[in-house]
PDB file of C-alpha atoms in Angstrom:
ATOM      1  CA  MET A  18       0.000   0.000   0.000  1.00 44.00           C
ATOM      2  CA  THR A  19       1.107   3.517  -0.614  1.00 43.00           C
ATOM      3  CA  ILE A  20       2.499   5.753   2.095  1.00 46.00           C
ATOM      4  CA  ASP A  21       1.244   8.830   0.218  1.00 49.00           C
ATOM      5  CA  PRO A  22      -1.047  10.513   2.784  1.00 51.00           C
ATOM      6  CA  ARG A  23      -3.543  11.377   0.017  1.00 51.00           C
ATOM      7  CA  HIS A  24      -4.029   7.696  -0.866  1.00 47.00           C
ATOM      8  CA  ASP A  25      -3.086   5.622   2.189  1.00 49.00           C
ATOM      9  CA  LEU A  26      -5.400   3.651   4.487  1.00 51.00           C
ATOM     10  CA  ALA A  27      -6.183   6.700   6.594  1.00 48.00           C
ATOM     11  CA  SER A  28      -7.118   9.030   3.743  1.00 48.00           C
ATOM     12  CA  GLY A  29     -10.779   9.849   3.462  1.00 48.00           C
ATOM     13  CA  GLY A  30     -11.703   7.321   6.139  1.00 50.00           C
ATOM     14  CA  THR A  31     -12.071   4.578   3.538  1.00 56.00           C
ATOM     15  CA  GLY A  32      -9.524   2.192   5.092  1.00 62.00           C
ATOM     16  CA  LEU A  33      -9.320  -1.108   3.235  1.00 75.00           C
ATOM     17  CA  TYR A  34     -12.372  -0.304   1.139  1.00 76.00           C
ATOM     18  CA  GLU A  35     -10.512   2.107  -1.136  1.00 80.00           C
ATOM     19  CA  PHE A  36      -6.762   2.675  -1.288  1.00 79.00           C
ATOM     20  CA  TRP A  37      -3.806   2.707  -3.680  1.00 78.00           C
ATOM     21  CA  THR A  38      -0.850   0.353  -4.004  1.00 78.00           C
ATOM     22  CA  ASP A  39       2.730   1.574  -3.791  1.00 75.00           C
ATOM     23  CA  ARG A  40       2.695   1.622  -7.631  1.00 77.00           C
ATOM     24  CA  ASP A  41      -0.320   3.983  -7.730  1.00 78.00           C
ATOM     25  CA  VAL A  42      -2.792   1.281  -8.712  1.00 81.00           C
ATOM     26  CA  PRO A  43      -6.215   2.080  -7.215  1.00 82.00           C
ATOM     27  CA  VAL A  44      -8.010  -0.641  -5.268  1.00 86.00           C
ATOM     28  CA  TYR A  45     -11.769  -0.088  -5.076  1.00 86.00           C
ATOM     29  CA  LEU A  46     -13.254  -3.104  -3.306  1.00 87.00           C
ATOM     30  CA  ASP A  47     -16.815  -2.050  -4.147  1.00 85.00           C
ATOM     31  CA  ASP A  48     -15.942  -2.603  -7.819  1.00 90.00           C
ATOM     32  CA  MET A  49     -14.437  -6.030  -7.122  1.00 89.00           C
ATOM     33  CA  ASP A  50     -15.727  -9.492  -6.314  1.00 89.00           C
ATOM     34  CA  LEU A  51     -14.593 -11.457  -3.303  1.00 90.00           C
ATOM     35  CA  ALA A  52     -13.047 -14.380  -5.185  1.00 90.00           C
ATOM     36  CA  SER A  53     -11.878 -16.564  -2.292  1.00 90.00           C
ATOM     37  CA  VAL A  54     -11.517 -16.821   1.458  1.00 92.00           C
ATOM     38  CA  GLU A  55      -8.906 -19.136   2.934  1.00 94.00           C
ATOM     39  CA  VAL A  56      -8.899 -19.685   6.690  1.00 93.00           C
ATOM     40  CA  ARG A  57      -5.942 -21.459   8.306  1.00 95.00           C
ATOM     41  CA  PRO A  58      -6.959 -21.787  11.956  1.00 92.00           C
ATOM     42  CA  VAL A  59      -3.813 -23.560  13.129  1.00 94.00           C
ATOM     43  CA  ASP A  60      -1.600 -20.824  11.637  1.00 96.00           C
ATOM     44  CA  ARG A  61      -4.102 -18.075  12.587  1.00 96.00           C
ATOM     45  CA  VAL A  62      -4.047 -16.798   9.004  1.00 97.00           C
ATOM     46  CA  VAL A  63      -6.846 -15.556   6.737  1.00 96.00           C
ATOM     47  CA  VAL A  64      -6.190 -14.927   3.035  1.00 97.00           C
ATOM     48  CA  LEU A  65      -8.754 -12.943   1.057  1.00 95.00           C
ATOM     49  CA  GLU A  66      -8.651 -12.598  -2.719  1.00 94.00           C
ATOM     50  CA  PHE A  67     -10.552  -9.861  -4.523  1.00 93.00           C
ATOM     51  CA  GLU A  68     -10.765  -9.533  -8.283  1.00 93.00           C
ATOM     52  CA  TYR A  69     -11.843  -6.944 -10.807  1.00 91.00           C
ATOM     53  CA  THR A  70     -14.117  -9.017 -13.065  1.00 90.00           C
ATOM     54  CA  GLU A  71     -15.977  -6.321 -15.006  1.00 90.00           C
ATOM     55  CA  PRO A  72     -13.900  -4.371 -17.553  1.00 89.00           C
ATOM     56  CA  GLN A  73     -16.010  -1.219 -17.186  1.00 92.00           C
ATOM     57  CA  TRP A  74     -15.249  -1.094 -13.437  1.00 90.00           C
ATOM     58  CA  THR A  75     -11.546  -1.968 -13.694  1.00 91.00           C
ATOM     59  CA  PRO A  76      -9.254   1.074 -13.450  1.00 89.00           C
ATOM     60  CA  ALA A  77      -6.805   1.245 -16.364  1.00 89.00           C
ATOM     61  CA  ALA A  78      -3.857   0.995 -13.966  1.00 87.00           C
ATOM     62  CA  ALA A  79      -5.277  -2.278 -12.542  1.00 88.00           C
ATOM     63  CA  VAL A  80      -5.771  -4.185 -15.807  1.00 89.00           C
ATOM     64  CA  ALA A  81      -2.393  -5.964 -15.528  1.00 88.00           C
ATOM     65  CA  THR A  82      -2.887  -6.800 -11.829  1.00 87.00           C
ATOM     66  CA  PRO A  83      -6.643  -7.237 -11.266  1.00 91.00           C
ATOM     67  CA  VAL A  84      -6.339  -9.606  -8.279  1.00 92.00           C
ATOM     68  CA  VAL A  85      -5.714  -8.157  -4.818  1.00 91.00           C
ATOM     69  CA  VAL A  86      -4.574 -10.602  -2.136  1.00 93.00           C
ATOM     70  CA  MET A  87      -4.818  -9.657   1.542  1.00 93.00           C
ATOM     71  CA  ARG A  88      -3.029 -11.937   3.979  1.00 95.00           C
ATOM     72  CA  PHE A  89      -3.904 -11.375   7.629  1.00 95.00           C
ATOM     73  CA  GLU A  90      -1.793 -12.938  10.396  1.00 96.00           C
ATOM     74  CA  GLY A  91      -2.414 -13.339  14.121  1.00 96.00           C
ATOM     75  CA  VAL A  92      -6.109 -13.715  13.361  1.00 96.00           C
ATOM     76  CA  THR A  93      -8.931 -14.176  15.846  1.00 95.00           C
ATOM     77  CA  ILE A  94     -12.327 -14.776  14.216  1.00 95.00           C
ATOM     78  CA  ARG A  95     -15.133 -12.888  15.981  1.00 94.00           C
ATOM     79  CA  GLU A  96     -18.015 -13.224  13.513  1.00 94.00           C
ATOM     80  CA  TRP A  97     -18.689 -15.424  10.515  1.00 91.00           C
ATOM     81  CA  SER A  98     -21.851 -16.016   8.530  1.00 90.00           C
ATOM     82  CA  HIS A  99     -22.123 -17.381   5.023  1.00 85.00           C
ATOM     83  CA  ASP A 100     -24.967 -18.260   2.666  1.00 82.00           C
ATOM     84  CA  ASP A 101     -24.633 -20.964   0.040  1.00 77.00           C
ATOM     85  CA  GLY A 102     -24.717 -18.529  -2.852  1.00 68.00           C
ATOM     86  CA  GLY A 103     -21.018 -17.896  -3.438  1.00 69.00           C
ATOM     87  CA  LEU A 104     -19.162 -14.902  -2.081  1.00 77.00           C
ATOM     88  CA  GLY A 105     -20.069 -12.091  -4.456  1.00 77.00           C
ATOM     89  CA  GLN A 106     -19.515  -8.388  -4.574  1.00 84.00           C
ATOM     90  CA  VAL A 107     -17.939  -6.558  -1.668  1.00 86.00           C
ATOM     91  CA  GLU A 108     -20.411  -4.371   0.201  1.00 86.00           C
ATOM     92  CA  ASP A 109     -18.155  -2.992   2.937  1.00 85.00           C
ATOM     93  CA  PHE A 110     -14.807  -3.584   4.621  1.00 87.00           C
ATOM     94  CA  GLU A 111     -14.573  -1.820   7.963  1.00 85.00           C
ATOM     95  CA  TYR A 112     -11.291  -1.224   9.762  1.00 82.00           C
ATOM     96  CA  ASP A 113     -11.175   0.372  13.191  1.00 80.00           C
ATOM     97  CA  GLY A 114      -7.666   1.787  12.756  1.00 74.00           C
ATOM     98  CA  GLU A 115      -6.263  -0.673  15.261  1.00 78.00           C
ATOM     99  CA  ARG A 116      -6.724  -4.423  14.761  1.00 84.00           C
ATOM    100  CA  ALA A 117     -10.408  -5.093  14.078  1.00 89.00           C
ATOM    101  CA  PHE A 118     -11.851  -5.785  10.626  1.00 90.00           C
ATOM    102  CA  ARG A 119     -15.334  -6.581   9.335  1.00 92.00           C
ATOM    103  CA  LEU A 120     -15.865  -7.668   5.742  1.00 91.00           C
ATOM    104  CA  ALA A 121     -19.374  -7.771   4.270  1.00 89.00           C
ATOM    105  CA  ALA A 122     -19.916  -9.310   0.840  1.00 87.00           C
ATOM    106  CA  TYR A 123     -23.039 -10.412  -1.016  1.00 84.00           C
ATOM    107  CA  ALA A 124     -23.375 -13.739   0.817  1.00 85.00           C
ATOM    108  CA  MET A 125     -20.927 -13.480   3.693  1.00 88.00           C
ATOM    109  CA  VAL A 126     -19.858 -11.509   6.758  1.00 92.00           C
ATOM    110  CA  LEU A 127     -16.479 -12.028   8.403  1.00 93.00           C
ATOM    111  CA  GLY A 128     -15.404 -10.117  11.502  1.00 95.00           C
ATOM    112  CA  PHE A 129     -11.932 -10.665  12.925  1.00 96.00           C
ATOM    113  CA  GLY A 130      -8.911  -9.216  14.643  1.00 95.00           C
ATOM    114  CA  ALA A 131      -5.414  -9.413  13.161  1.00 95.00           C
ATOM    115  CA  THR A 132      -1.923  -8.301  14.125  1.00 93.00           C
ATOM    116  CA  ARG A 133      -0.423  -8.074  10.620  1.00 90.00           C
ATOM    117  CA  LEU A 134      -1.649  -7.447   7.064  1.00 88.00           C
ATOM    118  CA  THR A 135       0.170  -7.878   3.768  1.00 86.00           C
ATOM    119  CA  VAL A 136      -1.474  -6.704   0.527  1.00 86.00           C
ATOM    120  CA  THR A 137      -0.325  -7.642  -2.981  1.00 86.00           C
ATOM    121  CA  ALA A 138      -1.729  -6.967  -6.449  1.00 86.00           C
ATOM    122  CA  GLU A 139      -1.284  -9.794  -8.929  1.00 87.00           C
ATOM    123  CA  GLY A 140      -2.251 -10.945 -12.416  1.00 87.00           C
ATOM    124  CA  ARG A 141      -5.021 -13.488 -12.991  1.00 82.00           C
ATOM    125  CA  ARG A 142      -4.160 -17.085 -12.252  1.00 71.00           C
TER     126      ARG A 142
END
């Protein structure tokens, strides 16, 4: 993620919902689908993958790297609900500025605490 104060996690109060990478690629989760959720309880790791799937909503700078991977470590799950309809579009991703996160997608809600976050932008697999 960028350290530019105009585009970092603290700018505009958007947190993980809207930010820019260190290469000035915008990440707009509301324009992305939640592609996968991997929970590793023994390692206390959660890996979330988001993907731009609609060309009209994909920023030009993100075309080469439309998949955003967020790896959370030191995770404690606090809330989890999921319907059997897939994962779907991201509705909200709250971050309290400390260690608490709450992701809401079309058919899922995941609330958790984490001590570390790594974000990467990648090409399609």
